[in-house]
CSV table of C-alpha atoms in Angstrom, one decimal:
chain,number,residue,atom,x,y,z
A,1,MET,CA,108.3,91.8,159.0
A,2,THR,CA,104.6,92.0,159.8
A,3,GLU,CA,102.0,93.6,157.5
A,4,GLU,CA,101.8,96.6,159.8
A,5,GLU,CA,105.5,97.0,160.0
A,6,GLY,CA,106.0,96.6,156.3
A,7,ALA,CA,103.4,99.2,155.6
A,8,VAL,CA,105.2,101.9,157.6
A,9,ALA,CA,108.8,100.8,157.3
A,10,GLY,CA,111.2,103.4,158.6
A,11,THR,CA,108.7,105.3,160.7
A,12,ASP,CA,108.1,105.5,164.4
A,13,ASN,CA,105.6,103.3,166.0
A,14,THR,CA,103.6,106.1,167.5
A,15,VAL,CA,102.5,109.6,166.5
A,16,ALA,CA,103.8,112.2,169.0
A,17,ASP,CA,101.1,114.9,168.4
A,18,ASP,CA,98.4,116.0,166.1
A,19,ASP,CA,100.8,117.9,163.8
A,20,ALA,CA,103.0,114.9,163.2
A,21,LEU,CA,102.4,112.7,160.2
A,22,TYR,CA,102.5,108.9,160.4
A,23,VAL,CA,103.8,108.0,156.9
A,24,LEU,CA,102.1,105.1,155.3
A,25,THR,CA,103.2,105.3,151.7
A,26,ALA,CA,104.4,107.6,149.0
A,27,VAL,CA,104.2,108.0,145.2
A,28,LEU,CA,105.8,110.1,142.5
A,29,LEU,CA,103.9,112.7,140.6
A,30,THR,CA,106.2,113.6,137.6
A,31,PRO,CA,105.8,113.8,133.9
A,32,ALA,CA,107.4,110.3,133.5
A,33,GLN,CA,105.8,108.6,136.6
A,34,PHE,CA,102.4,109.4,138.1
A,35,PRO,CA,99.4,107.4,139.3
A,36,SER,CA,97.7,107.0,135.9
A,37,VAL,CA,94.4,106.4,137.7
A,38,LEU,CA,94.3,110.2,138.2
A,39,GLY,CA,94.4,111.2,134.5
A,40,ASP,CA,95.5,110.5,131.0
A,41,ASP,CA,98.6,112.7,131.4
A,42,TYR,CA,100.7,114.6,134.0
A,43,PRO,CA,98.8,117.9,133.8
A,44,ALA,CA,95.5,116.1,134.3
A,45,ALA,CA,96.9,114.2,137.3
A,46,CYS,CA,98.1,117.5,138.8
A,47,THR,CA,94.7,119.1,138.2
A,48,ALA,CA,93.0,116.3,140.1
A,49,LEU,CA,95.2,117.3,143.1
A,50,ARG,CA,94.8,121.0,142.5
A,51,LEU,CA,98.6,121.4,141.8
A,52,GLU,CA,100.4,123.3,139.1
A,53,PRO,CA,102.1,120.9,136.7
A,54,CYS,CA,105.7,122.0,137.3
A,55,ALA,CA,108.4,120.4,135.1
A,56,GLU,CA,110.3,118.9,138.1
A,57,GLY,CA,107.2,117.2,139.5
A,58,TYR,CA,106.3,116.4,143.1
A,59,GLY,CA,106.4,113.6,145.7
A,60,LEU,CA,103.2,112.7,147.4
A,61,VAL,CA,103.5,111.4,151.0
A,62,LEU,CA,100.3,109.8,152.3
A,63,GLY,CA,99.8,109.4,156.0
A,64,GLN,CA,97.7,110.1,159.1
A,65,ASP,CA,98.0,112.7,161.8
A,66,GLY,CA,97.7,112.1,165.6
A,67,ASP,CA,93.9,112.0,165.3
A,68,GLY,CA,94.0,109.5,162.5
A,69,ALA,CA,92.9,112.0,159.8
A,70,ARG,CA,94.1,111.3,156.3
A,71,TRP,CA,96.6,113.8,154.8
A,72,THR,CA,98.5,114.0,151.6
A,73,VAL,CA,101.7,116.0,152.0
A,74,VAL,CA,103.1,117.4,148.7
A,75,VAL,CA,106.8,117.9,148.6
A,76,ASP,CA,109.2,119.2,145.9
A,77,ASP,CA,112.0,117.0,146.9
A,78,VAL,CA,111.3,114.3,144.3
A,79,SER,CA,114.6,112.6,144.7
A,80,LEU,CA,114.0,112.0,148.4
A,81,VAL,CA,110.7,110.3,147.7
A,82,ALA,CA,112.2,108.3,144.8
A,83,VAL,CA,114.9,106.9,147.1
A,84,ALA,CA,112.3,106.0,149.7
A,85,ILE,CA,110.2,104.1,147.1
A,86,ALA,CA,113.2,102.4,145.7
A,87,SER,CA,114.3,101.3,149.2
A,88,TRP,CA,110.8,99.9,150.0
A,89,ASP,CA,110.7,98.1,146.6
A,90,CYS,CA,113.9,96.3,147.7
A,91,GLY,CA,112.4,95.4,151.0
A,92,MET,CA,114.6,97.8,152.9
A,93,GLU,CA,113.5,100.2,155.6
A,94,TYR,CA,113.7,103.9,154.9
A,95,ASP,CA,112.6,106.8,157.2
A,96,LEU,CA,110.9,109.2,154.8
A,97,SER,CA,110.9,112.5,156.7
A,98,PRO,CA,110.8,115.4,154.3
A,99,ASP,CA,112.2,118.7,155.4
A,100,ASP,CA,109.7,121.4,156.2
A,101,ARG,CA,111.3,123.6,153.5
A,102,SER,CA,110.4,121.0,150.8
A,103,VAL,CA,106.7,120.9,151.7
A,104,VAL,CA,104.6,122.5,149.0
A,105,CYS,CA,101.2,122.0,150.7
A,106,ALA,CA,99.2,119.5,152.8
A,107,LEU,CA,96.0,118.3,151.3
A,108,PRO,CA,93.2,116.7,153.3
A,109,GLY,CA,92.3,113.1,152.3
A,110,TRP,CA,94.1,110.6,150.0
A,111,PRO,CA,94.0,110.5,146.2
A,112,LEU,CA,94.5,106.7,146.3
A,113,ALA,CA,93.0,104.0,148.6
A,114,VAL,CA,95.6,103.0,151.1
A,115,ALA,CA,95.1,99.4,152.4
A,116,VAL,CA,96.8,99.9,155.8
A,117,ALA,CA,96.4,102.3,158.8
A,118,ALA,CA,98.7,103.7,161.4
A,119,PRO,CA,98.7,101.8,164.7
A,120,GLY,CA,97.8,103.6,167.9
A,121,VAL,CA,95.6,106.2,166.3
A,122,SER,CA,92.0,106.3,165.2
A,123,ALA,CA,90.9,104.6,162.0
A,124,PRO,CA,91.6,106.7,158.9
A,125,HIS,CA,89.0,109.4,158.3
A,126,ASP,CA,88.8,112.8,156.6
A,127,PRO,CA,89.9,115.8,158.6
A,128,GLU,CA,87.3,118.1,160.1
A,129,PRO,CA,86.8,121.3,158.2
A,130,ASP,CA,88.9,124.2,159.3
A,131,PRO,CA,86.6,126.5,161.3
A,132,GLU,CA,88.7,129.5,160.2
A,133,ALA,CA,88.3,128.8,156.5
A,134,ASP,CA,84.6,130.0,156.4
A,135,GLY,CA,83.7,127.1,154.2
A,136,GLU,CA,86.3,127.9,151.6
A,137,ASP,CA,88.7,125.1,152.4
A,138,PHE,CA,89.1,122.3,149.8
A,139,ALA,CA,87.0,119.1,150.0
A,140,PRO,CA,89.2,116.1,151.1
A,141,LEU,CA,90.8,114.2,148.3
A,142,CYS,CA,89.3,110.8,147.5
A,143,PRO,CA,90.2,108.0,145.1
A,144,PRO,CA,88.6,108.0,141.7
A,145,ASP,CA,85.6,105.7,141.4
A,146,THR,CA,86.7,102.4,139.8
A,147,ASP,CA,83.7,100.3,140.7
A,148,MET,CA,82.5,100.4,137.1
A,149,TRP,CA,84.5,100.3,133.8
A,150,GLY,CA,85.7,103.7,132.7
A,151,PRO,CA,88.8,105.8,132.2
A,152,ALA,CA,90.4,105.0,135.6
A,153,GLN,CA,89.8,101.2,135.2
A,154,ARG,CA,91.0,101.3,131.6
A,155,ARG,CA,94.3,103.0,132.6
A,156,LEU,CA,94.8,100.6,135.5
A,157,GLY,CA,94.3,97.7,133.1
A,158,ALA,CA,96.9,99.0,130.8
A,159,ASP,CA,99.4,99.5,133.6
A,160,ALA,CA,98.8,95.9,134.7
A,161,ILE,CA,99.6,94.7,131.3
A,162,ALA,CA,102.8,96.7,131.2
A,163,LEU,CA,104.0,95.4,134.5
A,164,GLN,CA,103.2,91.8,133.6
A,165,TRP,CA,103.8,91.8,129.9
A,166,ALA,CA,105.1,88.2,129.7
A,167,VAL,CA,102.0,86.9,131.4
A,168,TRP,CA,99.7,88.7,129.0
A,169,ARG,CA,101.8,88.0,125.9
A,170,GLU,CA,101.7,84.3,126.6
A,171,GLN,CA,97.9,84.4,126.1
A,172,ILE,CA,98.4,85.4,122.5
A,173,ASP,CA,99.8,82.6,120.3
A,174,ASP,CA,101.2,82.9,116.9
A,175,GLU,CA,97.9,82.0,115.2
A,176,THR,CA,96.0,84.9,116.8
A,177,ALA,CA,94.3,87.2,114.3
A,178,PHE,CA,95.8,90.5,115.2
A,179,ALA,CA,94.4,93.9,114.3
A,180,PRO,CA,96.2,95.1,111.2
A,181,ALA,CA,98.2,98.2,111.9
A,182,GLY,CA,99.1,99.0,108.3
A,183,ASP,CA,96.3,101.4,107.7
A,184,LYS,CA,96.8,103.5,110.9
A,185,GLY,CA,93.8,101.7,112.2
A,186,GLY,CA,91.7,98.7,111.6
A,187,ALA,CA,91.4,95.8,113.9
A,188,ASP,CA,90.4,92.2,113.9
A,189,SER,CA,90.9,91.9,117.6
A,190,ARG,CA,89.7,88.4,118.3
A,191,ALA,CA,91.1,84.9,117.8
A,192,GLU,CA,88.8,81.9,117.7
A,193,ASP,CA,89.4,78.7,119.6
A,194,SER,CA,88.5,75.2,118.5
A,195,ASP,CA,84.8,75.6,119.1
A,196,GLY,CA,84.6,78.8,116.9
A,197,LYS,CA,84.0,81.1,119.9
A,198,PRO,CA,86.2,84.2,120.5
A,199,ASP,CA,89.2,83.6,122.7
A,200,ARG,CA,90.2,87.0,123.9
A,201,PRO,CA,92.2,88.0,127.0
A,202,ARG,CA,90.2,90.2,129.3
A,203,ALA,CA,91.4,93.0,131.5
A,204,ASP,CA,91.6,90.7,134.5
A,205,GLY,CA,94.1,88.7,132.6
A,206,SER,CA,92.1,85.5,132.4
A,207,ASP,CA,89.9,85.2,129.3
A,208,GLY,CA,86.9,85.5,131.7
A,209,GLU,CA,88.3,83.0,134.2
A,210,PRO,CA,89.0,84.2,137.8
A,211,ASP,CA,92.6,83.0,137.9
A,212,GLY,CA,94.5,85.8,136.1
A,213,PRO,CA,96.8,88.4,137.4
A,214,GLN,CA,95.2,91.1,139.4
A,215,THR,CA,96.3,94.7,140.1
A,216,ASP,CA,96.8,95.7,143.7
A,217,GLY,CA,98.9,98.9,144.0
A,218,PRO,CA,99.2,102.6,143.2
A,219,ASP,CA,101.3,101.8,140.1
A,220,GLY,CA,99.6,98.6,139.1
A,221,LYS,CA,101.8,96.1,141.0
A,222,THR,CA,100.2,92.7,140.6
A,223,ALA,CA,99.3,89.9,143.0
A,224,GLY,CA,98.2,86.4,142.3
A,225,PRO,CA,94.6,85.3,143.1
A,226,ASP,CA,95.7,83.8,146.4
A,227,ASP,CA,97.9,86.6,147.5
A,228,ASP,CA,96.0,88.4,150.3
A,229,GLY,CA,98.9,89.4,152.4
A,230,PRO,CA,101.3,92.4,152.3
A,231,GLN,CA,103.6,92.8,149.3
A,232,ALA,CA,106.6,90.5,149.7
A,233,ASP,CA,109.0,93.3,148.8
A,234,GLY,CA,108.1,95.3,151.9
A,235,ARG,CA,106.9,98.3,150.0
A,236,PRO,CA,104.0,100.2,151.6
A,237,GLU,CA,100.8,98.9,150.1
A,238,VAL,CA,98.2,100.9,148.4
A,239,ASP,CA,94.8,99.4,147.7
A,240,VAL,CA,93.6,100.1,144.1
A,241,PRO,CA,90.6,98.2,142.8
A,242,ARG,CA,91.5,95.4,140.4
A,243,ALA,CA,91.4,96.6,136.8
A,244,GLY,CA,88.7,94.9,134.9
A,245,ALA,CA,88.0,92.3,137.5
A,246,GLU,CA,84.4,93.4,137.9
A,247,ALA,CA,83.9,93.3,134.1
A,248,ALA,CA,85.2,89.8,133.9
A,249,ALA,CA,83.1,88.7,136.8
A,250,GLY,CA,80.0,89.9,135.0
A,251,THR,CA,79.0,93.1,136.7
A,252,VAL,CA,79.8,94.9,133.4
A,253,PRO,CA,78.1,93.2,130.4
A,254,PRO,CA,80.6,91.8,127.9
A,255,ALA,CA,80.9,93.5,124.6
A,256,ASP,CA,79.0,92.1,121.6
A,257,ASP,CA,81.2,89.7,119.7
A,258,ALA,CA,80.1,91.3,116.4
A,259,ALA,CA,81.5,94.6,117.6
A,260,LEU,CA,84.9,93.0,118.0
A,261,SER,CA,85.1,91.3,114.7
A,262,GLY,CA,86.4,92.8,111.5
A,263,THR,CA,87.6,96.4,111.8
A,264,HIS,CA,86.7,98.2,115.0
A,265,PRO,CA,86.4,101.9,114.7
A,266,GLY,CA,87.7,102.5,118.2
A,267,VAL,CA,91.0,100.8,117.3
A,268,ARG,CA,91.3,102.9,114.1
A,269,ARG,CA,90.6,106.1,116.1
A,270,ALA,CA,93.2,105.2,118.8
A,271,LEU,CA,95.9,104.4,116.3
A,272,ALA,CA,95.2,107.5,114.3
A,273,GLU,CA,95.4,109.7,117.4
A,274,ALA,CA,98.6,107.9,118.4
A,275,HIS,CA,100.1,108.8,115.0
A,276,ALA,CA,98.9,112.4,115.5
A,277,TYR,CA,101.0,112.6,118.7
A,278,VAL,CA,104.2,112.3,116.6
A,279,ASP,CA,103.4,115.4,114.6
A,280,ALA,CA,101.7,117.4,117.4
A,281,PRO,CA,103.2,116.3,120.8
A,282,PRO,CA,100.5,115.8,123.5
A,283,PRO,CA,100.6,117.1,127.1
A,284,PRO,CA,103.6,115.7,129.1
A,285,GLY,CA,103.0,112.1,130.3
A,286,ARG,CA,100.4,111.2,127.7
A,287,VAL,CA,103.2,109.0,126.1
A,288,ARG,CA,105.7,107.4,128.4
A,289,SER,CA,108.6,105.1,127.7
A,290,SER,CA,110.2,102.7,130.2
A,291,PHE,CA,112.7,99.9,130.4
A,292,ALA,CA,111.9,96.5,128.8
A,293,PRO,CA,114.1,93.4,128.6
A,294,GLY,CA,116.6,93.3,125.8
A,295,ASP,CA,117.0,96.4,123.7
A,296,ALA,CA,113.2,97.1,123.7
A,297,ARG,CA,111.2,99.8,125.4
A,298,MET,CA,107.8,99.6,126.9
A,299,ILE,CA,105.4,102.3,125.6
A,300,ARG,CA,102.4,103.5,127.5
A,301,ALA,CA,100.1,105.9,125.7
A,302,ASP,CA,96.7,107.3,126.6
A,303,GLY,CA,94.1,109.3,124.8
A,304,PRO,CA,90.4,110.2,125.0
A,305,GLY,CA,88.7,106.9,125.6
A,306,TRP,CA,91.7,104.6,124.9
A,307,SER,CA,94.9,103.3,126.4
A,308,MET,CA,97.8,101.5,124.7
A,309,VAL,CA,100.6,99.4,126.0
A,310,ALA,CA,103.3,98.0,123.6
A,311,ARG,CA,106.8,96.9,123.3
A,312,THR,CA,108.9,98.4,120.6
A,313,ASP,CA,110.0,94.9,119.5
A,314,ASP,CA,106.6,93.3,119.7
A,315,ILE,CA,102.8,93.9,119.5
A,316,ALA,CA,100.5,96.4,121.1
A,317,PHE,CA,97.4,96.0,123.4
A,318,LEU,CA,94.6,98.5,123.3
A,319,LEU,CA,91.8,99.0,125.9
A,320,LEU,CA,88.8,101.2,125.1
A,321,ASP,CA,86.2,102.8,127.3
A,322,GLU,CA,83.5,101.6,124.9
A,323,LEU,CA,84.5,97.9,125.3
A,324,PRO,CA,84.4,97.2,129.1
A,325,GLY,CA,87.0,94.7,130.1
A,326,GLU,CA,88.1,93.8,126.6
A,327,ILE,CA,91.8,93.8,125.5
A,328,LEU,CA,92.4,94.2,121.8
A,329,THR,CA,95.6,93.2,120.1
A,330,VAL,CA,97.4,95.0,117.3
A,331,GLY,CA,99.9,93.1,115.2
A,332,ARG,CA,103.2,94.6,114.1
A,333,GLY,CA,102.3,94.7,110.4
A,334,THR,CA,104.1,97.4,108.4
A,335,GLU,CA,103.1,100.5,110.4
A,336,LEU,CA,103.3,99.6,114.0
A,337,PRO,CA,107.1,99.3,114.4
A,338,GLY,CA,107.6,102.8,113.0
A,339,LEU,CA,104.8,104.2,115.1
A,340,LEU,CA,106.3,102.7,118.3
A,341,ARG,CA,109.8,104.0,117.5
A,342,ALA,CA,108.4,107.5,116.9
A,343,LEU,CA,106.4,107.4,120.1
A,344,ASP,CA,109.5,106.2,122.0
A,345,ALA,CA,111.6,109.1,120.5
A,346,MET,CA,109.1,111.7,121.8
A,347,ALA,CA,108.0,110.1,125.1
A,348,VAL,CA,109.1,111.2,128.5
A,349,ARG,CA,111.3,108.7,130.4
A,350,PRO,CA,112.1,108.2,134.1
A,351,SER,CA,115.3,110.0,135.0
């Protein structure tokens, strides 16, 4: 299967008319699964797309019309979109053709950067303004700016860790000085190597070296440093900037080592806010629980300025807006296991 065919598996090779949509990819927008680059929680992600956060969620179908214009078709048939994504993940073809009755709205533009284009039509571009809208039509959607470290990059980095947990966990040996979790905060987030310098994993997965795992997908799917082709599983490919890669490459100054030693206030704040979620549940999707090997669960939690990824049977990683590209580790201690169990109990899960 060629890159072009894999990107539009299950669709026709031409667009019949301007009203037809050449489907390039699709993503879920539900409380349990949504592009975290759009917001810390499900309602925030819906707001970014001007949608009401209904409990059932939506499917987002991204494609081009006969003129090549970008469109995002929002449908309420979540199951249909989920089946299409699962089929693409397995390398199977699937003709995603939502029924007109399931279409909620069609939004100009794309909320995510799609790496491919439909053959036989003009290059992707925003639709022309509707002349009958008298200037009141919505501006086209566009991907969040991830050129510099910030909330979108931080959430993408946490997603990458969750998807490649074993790779990241291997970088932390048993001698690493974890942040203590016993006081609902506190952190000694760095380990020192033999020359006395900090040896911390960064958000590109490489301790500052360019050979770590890299994100390259709407949900943080990873690719190796030499993987420039389409995804091997045949799933439509979405181009999302690599989380933290610019920081590790030096475009964002590294954090002061002194700020990372001892007890960092950002870690204390993040853990305290995570504990508060147990007593006062946050908006849907702020805490999510997904499958992990064994009897464990993978916890993803976000808050103002921080993102956490953890396994209920292991440690936690924290990323902070104030520490570009840095990944802080939180050891299990006495408090973390109970916190993770409580977060898992109240988290939303994929159906």
